[in-house]
Amino acid sequence: MKNLVYAVSLLTVSFLVVSGCNGGGGENGSLTDQQKALIDNIVECVRLEKQLPGVALSVIKDGEVIYDRGYGKADIASGADVTGDTLFAIGSVTKIFTTFAVLQLVEEILASLDDQIGEYLPDLPNENWKIVTIRDLLSMTSGIPEYSFCKGGAHDGEACQVNTGFPNFPEPDGCGAEAVCESANRVPYPEYLEGVSPVPVQFPPGSQYFYSNTNFIILGLLVEELSGADYQTYVDDHVIGPLDMTNTFPNTVPPPAIIGLATPYRITADPGPEAVPCVTFDNPPGNCALPEPGGVMCEVIPPDELRLPEQSFSAGWLVSNLKDFHNLESVLHNLSPILLEPVSYEEMWTNMEFTNNMFGPFGLGWGVCSELDEGPCPFHLDPLSGGPIPDEGMKENPAVIGKVVSKDGALAGYSSFIARYLEDGLTIVVFINTLNPKEPAELKFGPGEIVDPVADVVRTGGL
């Protein structure tokens, strides 16, 4: 939970909203010049402190864009600026598109959320996967592990995971905590599924939460089986096309390069000869919490170190930009039947209930939590509000525990985030052309470091 001071400030803001006083900006939900300046300073300070080459930010209120800006460089060498047209690989934000596709097919009564996946995909390489339900896969409660749990290696060249959380994890040969596994990102998804299949399911389906990309690769296969079309054709025709998202399509690695795609960078304290400064400022931001760090540079990530789109598939292979996400948010805000029926939106954004009657931090394809949460969502959530079960005082002001639904994405060279503050009608979208570095530790970041304070500025009027 956030500290008491912040909780009190949210109480004040919520009272203003409930009482009809709008402290959130200028006329018609627009931002004041002061708010825009505060937002710019927030983003530029994070860029300076964390050495982020480029950031694209969109602030959307009640389905309408009220602030939209690119910061820094899409490509440092050419000097190309980030704009609303700049393309970014969105990684796991792809999962919300897979979720839309699955829920559409459920609405067509081609399957039920509580059907076992083996009913439709009898050739899955692990028999225990077949009893997992579609709902378990969408909510990350299947217990099916990642390929990084076995000899396929870890994500983005990291050391292999040593799983202490689940007893069925066999530590792979030669993959201790300090070992680096090769070719982790170079395995097409059919080989990925075969590779992970020997690892046992980690817990009974529906009993716990564990985020695994394997779930959404299987859901991509389900979309193909139920629709009779390949995954990308179905998503193009039934999700991306109807949303008029003309700049959203699969990534390509290796080249040919995608025109307009932001260059992927890594931050390093051990720069090679091709390294360049990550950020430069004509007008450096003021009042930042930390000074600009020294001794680090940025390097372009070569294609042979990027994750293969054929591995990410329905779990993470899309490219998009801010302009397309404006179209998406307009549909989501209006709960438009262009995409889904109201009951599907509600189910998608409701916390999954475990078999022990506790609630997890995920709905269907989206994280679901409370605006008062700090860090990972707690496991005991109110399924209606998304917040912690309120005490008597908080029940008098339910806006305090407004639901926030979000999805992040991360892969080599890119970070992305969409956060939707449902009670406020506020959505923040952030794309960045670098990934959270493992070293040096002081440069570790998440897109939430931009999203959370920007949302506060919009919701409080910059006070």
mmCIF file with all atom_site columns, C-alpha atoms in Angstrom, residues 111-195:
data_model
loop_
_atom_site.group_PDB
_atom_site.id
_atom_site.type_symbol
_atom_site.label_atom_id
_atom_site.label_alt_id
_atom_site.label_comp_id
_atom_site.label_asym_id
_atom_site.label_entity_id
_atom_site.label_seq_id
_atom_site.pdbx_PDB_ins_code
_atom_site.Cartn_x
_atom_site.Cartn_y
_atom_site.Cartn_z
_atom_site.occupancy
_atom_site.B_iso_or_equiv
_atom_site.pdbx_formal_charge
_atom_site.auth_seq_id
_atom_site.auth_comp_id
_atom_site.auth_asym_id
_atom_site.auth_atom_id
_atom_site.pdbx_PDB_model_num
ATOM 1  C CA . ALA A 1 111 ? -15.988 -22.491 -26.980 1.00 0.00 ? 111 ALA A CA 1
ATOM 2  C CA . SER A 1 112 ? -16.593 -21.742 -23.294 1.00 0.00 ? 112 SER A CA 1
ATOM 3  C CA . LEU A 1 113 ? -14.101 -20.152 -20.929 1.00 0.00 ? 113 LEU A CA 1
ATOM 4  C CA . ASP A 1 114 ? -14.349 -23.174 -18.656 1.00 0.00 ? 114 ASP A CA 1
ATOM 5  C CA . ASP A 1 115 ? -13.718 -25.733 -21.377 1.00 0.00 ? 115 ASP A CA 1
ATOM 6  C CA . GLN A 1 116 ? -10.515 -27.740 -21.087 1.00 0.00 ? 116 GLN A CA 1
ATOM 7  C CA . ILE A 1 117 ? -8.007  -26.748 -23.738 1.00 0.00 ? 117 ILE A CA 1
ATOM 8  C CA . GLY A 1 118 ? -7.403  -30.368 -24.733 1.00 0.00 ? 118 GLY A CA 1
ATOM 9  C CA . GLU A 1 119 ? -10.915 -30.495 -26.141 1.00 0.00 ? 119 GLU A CA 1
ATOM 10 C CA . TYR A 1 120 ? -9.720  -28.235 -28.950 1.00 0.00 ? 120 TYR A CA 1
ATOM 11 C CA . LEU A 1 121 ? -5.970  -28.906 -29.020 1.00 0.00 ? 121 LEU A CA 1
ATOM 12 C CA . PRO A 1 122 ? -5.600  -32.659 -28.432 1.00 0.00 ? 122 PRO A CA 1
ATOM 13 C CA . ASP A 1 123 ? -2.038  -32.712 -29.761 1.00 0.00 ? 123 ASP A CA 1
ATOM 14 C CA . LEU A 1 124 ? -0.482  -30.500 -27.073 1.00 0.00 ? 124 LEU A CA 1
ATOM 15 C CA . PRO A 1 125 ? 2.863   -32.046 -26.064 1.00 0.00 ? 125 PRO A CA 1
ATOM 16 C CA . ASN A 1 126 ? 2.076   -32.413 -22.343 1.00 0.00 ? 126 ASN A CA 1
ATOM 17 C CA . GLU A 1 127 ? -0.969  -34.394 -21.229 1.00 0.00 ? 127 GLU A CA 1
ATOM 18 C CA . ASN A 1 128 ? -1.375  -32.317 -18.070 1.00 0.00 ? 128 ASN A CA 1
ATOM 19 C CA . TRP A 1 129 ? -1.769  -29.153 -20.136 1.00 0.00 ? 129 TRP A CA 1
ATOM 20 C CA . LYS A 1 130 ? -4.922  -30.556 -21.705 1.00 0.00 ? 130 LYS A CA 1
ATOM 21 C CA . ILE A 1 131 ? -6.992  -30.347 -18.501 1.00 0.00 ? 131 ILE A CA 1
ATOM 22 C CA . VAL A 1 132 ? -6.245  -26.632 -18.121 1.00 0.00 ? 132 VAL A CA 1
ATOM 23 C CA . THR A 1 133 ? -9.203  -24.405 -19.020 1.00 0.00 ? 133 THR A CA 1
ATOM 24 C CA . ILE A 1 134 ? -9.272  -21.452 -21.402 1.00 0.00 ? 134 ILE A CA 1
ATOM 25 C CA . ARG A 1 135 ? -9.964  -19.258 -18.365 1.00 0.00 ? 135 ARG A CA 1
ATOM 26 C CA . ASP A 1 136 ? -6.873  -20.633 -16.602 1.00 0.00 ? 136 ASP A CA 1
ATOM 27 C CA . LEU A 1 137 ? -4.712  -19.702 -19.586 1.00 0.00 ? 137 LEU A CA 1
ATOM 28 C CA . LEU A 1 138 ? -6.124  -16.176 -19.925 1.00 0.00 ? 138 LEU A CA 1
ATOM 29 C CA . SER A 1 139 ? -5.756  -15.484 -16.196 1.00 0.00 ? 139 SER A CA 1
ATOM 30 C CA . MET A 1 140 ? -2.235  -16.901 -15.813 1.00 0.00 ? 140 MET A CA 1
ATOM 31 C CA . THR A 1 141 ? -3.440  -19.532 -13.344 1.00 0.00 ? 141 THR A CA 1
ATOM 32 C CA . SER A 1 142 ? -2.690  -22.647 -15.410 1.00 0.00 ? 142 SER A CA 1
ATOM 33 C CA . GLY A 1 143 ? 0.605   -23.541 -13.705 1.00 0.00 ? 143 GLY A CA 1
ATOM 34 C CA . ILE A 1 144 ? 2.175   -24.163 -17.122 1.00 0.00 ? 144 ILE A CA 1
ATOM 35 C CA . PRO A 1 145 ? 5.805   -22.961 -16.909 1.00 0.00 ? 145 PRO A CA 1
ATOM 36 C CA . GLU A 1 146 ? 8.047   -20.867 -19.137 1.00 0.00 ? 146 GLU A CA 1
ATOM 37 C CA . TYR A 1 147 ? 10.666  -22.378 -21.435 1.00 0.00 ? 147 TYR A CA 1
ATOM 38 C CA . SER A 1 148 ? 13.263  -20.503 -19.375 1.00 0.00 ? 148 SER A CA 1
ATOM 39 C CA . PHE A 1 149 ? 12.489  -23.018 -16.653 1.00 0.00 ? 149 PHE A CA 1
ATOM 40 C CA . CYS A 1 150 ? 14.242  -25.662 -18.701 1.00 0.00 ? 150 CYS A CA 1
ATOM 41 C CA . LYS A 1 151 ? 17.167  -25.910 -21.086 1.00 0.00 ? 151 LYS A CA 1
ATOM 42 C CA . GLY A 1 152 ? 15.848  -23.279 -23.472 1.00 0.00 ? 152 GLY A CA 1
ATOM 43 C CA . GLY A 1 153 ? 17.443  -20.542 -21.395 1.00 0.00 ? 153 GLY A CA 1
ATOM 44 C CA . ALA A 1 154 ? 16.282  -17.316 -19.856 1.00 0.00 ? 154 ALA A CA 1
ATOM 45 C CA . HIS A 1 155 ? 14.677  -14.252 -21.382 1.00 0.00 ? 155 HIS A CA 1
ATOM 46 C CA . ASP A 1 156 ? 16.793  -11.730 -23.215 1.00 0.00 ? 156 ASP A CA 1
ATOM 47 C CA . GLY A 1 157 ? 20.095  -13.372 -22.334 1.00 0.00 ? 157 GLY A CA 1
ATOM 48 C CA . GLU A 1 158 ? 19.568  -13.299 -18.569 1.00 0.00 ? 158 GLU A CA 1
ATOM 49 C CA . ALA A 1 159 ? 20.818  -16.012 -16.272 1.00 0.00 ? 159 ALA A CA 1
ATOM 50 C CA . CYS A 1 160 ? 18.513  -19.007 -16.080 1.00 0.00 ? 160 CYS A CA 1
ATOM 51 C CA . GLN A 1 161 ? 15.803  -18.830 -13.488 1.00 0.00 ? 161 GLN A CA 1
ATOM 52 C CA . VAL A 1 162 ? 16.167  -20.808 -10.290 1.00 0.00 ? 162 VAL A CA 1
ATOM 53 C CA . ASN A 1 163 ? 12.576  -21.343 -9.267  1.00 0.00 ? 163 ASN A CA 1
ATOM 54 C CA . THR A 1 164 ? 12.135  -21.504 -5.517  1.00 0.00 ? 164 THR A CA 1
ATOM 55 C CA . GLY A 1 165 ? 8.422   -20.754 -5.623  1.00 0.00 ? 165 GLY A CA 1
ATOM 56 C CA . PHE A 1 166 ? 7.153   -24.009 -7.052  1.00 0.00 ? 166 PHE A CA 1
ATOM 57 C CA . PRO A 1 167 ? 8.327   -27.469 -5.995  1.00 0.00 ? 167 PRO A CA 1
ATOM 58 C CA . ASN A 1 168 ? 8.105   -29.161 -9.400  1.00 0.00 ? 168 ASN A CA 1
ATOM 59 C CA . PHE A 1 169 ? 10.815  -27.059 -10.991 1.00 0.00 ? 169 PHE A CA 1
ATOM 60 C CA . PRO A 1 170 ? 13.881  -29.152 -11.890 1.00 0.00 ? 170 PRO A CA 1
ATOM 61 C CA . GLU A 1 171 ? 16.958  -26.929 -12.072 1.00 0.00 ? 171 GLU A CA 1
ATOM 62 C CA . PRO A 1 172 ? 18.352  -27.466 -15.588 1.00 0.00 ? 172 PRO A CA 1
ATOM 63 C CA . ASP A 1 173 ? 21.768  -28.964 -16.077 1.00 0.00 ? 173 ASP A CA 1
ATOM 64 C CA . GLY A 1 174 ? 24.421  -26.258 -16.191 1.00 0.00 ? 174 GLY A CA 1
ATOM 65 C CA . CYS A 1 175 ? 21.955  -23.490 -15.413 1.00 0.00 ? 175 CYS A CA 1
ATOM 66 C CA . GLY A 1 176 ? 22.870  -22.246 -11.985 1.00 0.00 ? 176 GLY A CA 1
ATOM 67 C CA . ALA A 1 177 ? 22.079  -18.767 -10.771 1.00 0.00 ? 177 ALA A CA 1
ATOM 68 C CA . GLU A 1 178 ? 25.131  -17.293 -12.510 1.00 0.00 ? 178 GLU A CA 1
ATOM 69 C CA . ALA A 1 179 ? 25.006  -19.334 -15.733 1.00 0.00 ? 179 ALA A CA 1
ATOM 70 C CA . VAL A 1 180 ? 23.946  -17.733 -18.991 1.00 0.00 ? 180 VAL A CA 1
ATOM 71 C CA . CYS A 1 181 ? 21.872  -19.806 -21.369 1.00 0.00 ? 181 CYS A CA 1
ATOM 72 C CA . GLU A 1 182 ? 22.402  -19.355 -25.088 1.00 0.00 ? 182 GLU A CA 1
ATOM 73 C CA . SER A 1 183 ? 19.786  -18.994 -27.813 1.00 0.00 ? 183 SER A CA 1
ATOM 74 C CA . ALA A 1 184 ? 16.969  -18.183 -25.399 1.00 0.00 ? 184 ALA A CA 1
ATOM 75 C CA . ASN A 1 185 ? 15.307  -15.891 -27.923 1.00 0.00 ? 185 ASN A CA 1
ATOM 76 C CA . ARG A 1 186 ? 15.870  -17.889 -31.093 1.00 0.00 ? 186 ARG A CA 1
ATOM 77 C CA . VAL A 1 187 ? 13.358  -20.725 -30.760 1.00 0.00 ? 187 VAL A CA 1
ATOM 78 C CA . PRO A 1 188 ? 10.202  -20.712 -32.951 1.00 0.00 ? 188 PRO A CA 1
ATOM 79 C CA . TYR A 1 189 ? 7.071   -21.334 -30.920 1.00 0.00 ? 189 TYR A CA 1
ATOM 80 C CA . PRO A 1 190 ? 6.485   -25.002 -31.942 1.00 0.00 ? 190 PRO A CA 1
ATOM 81 C CA . GLU A 1 191 ? 9.983   -25.817 -30.657 1.00 0.00 ? 191 GLU A CA 1
ATOM 82 C CA . TYR A 1 192 ? 9.333   -23.620 -27.619 1.00 0.00 ? 192 TYR A CA 1
ATOM 83 C CA . LEU A 1 193 ? 6.275   -25.716 -26.708 1.00 0.00 ? 193 LEU A CA 1
ATOM 84 C CA . GLU A 1 194 ? 8.178   -28.954 -27.211 1.00 0.00 ? 194 GLU A CA 1
ATOM 85 C CA . GLY A 1 195 ? 11.045  -27.612 -25.131 1.00 0.00 ? 195 GLY A CA 1
#
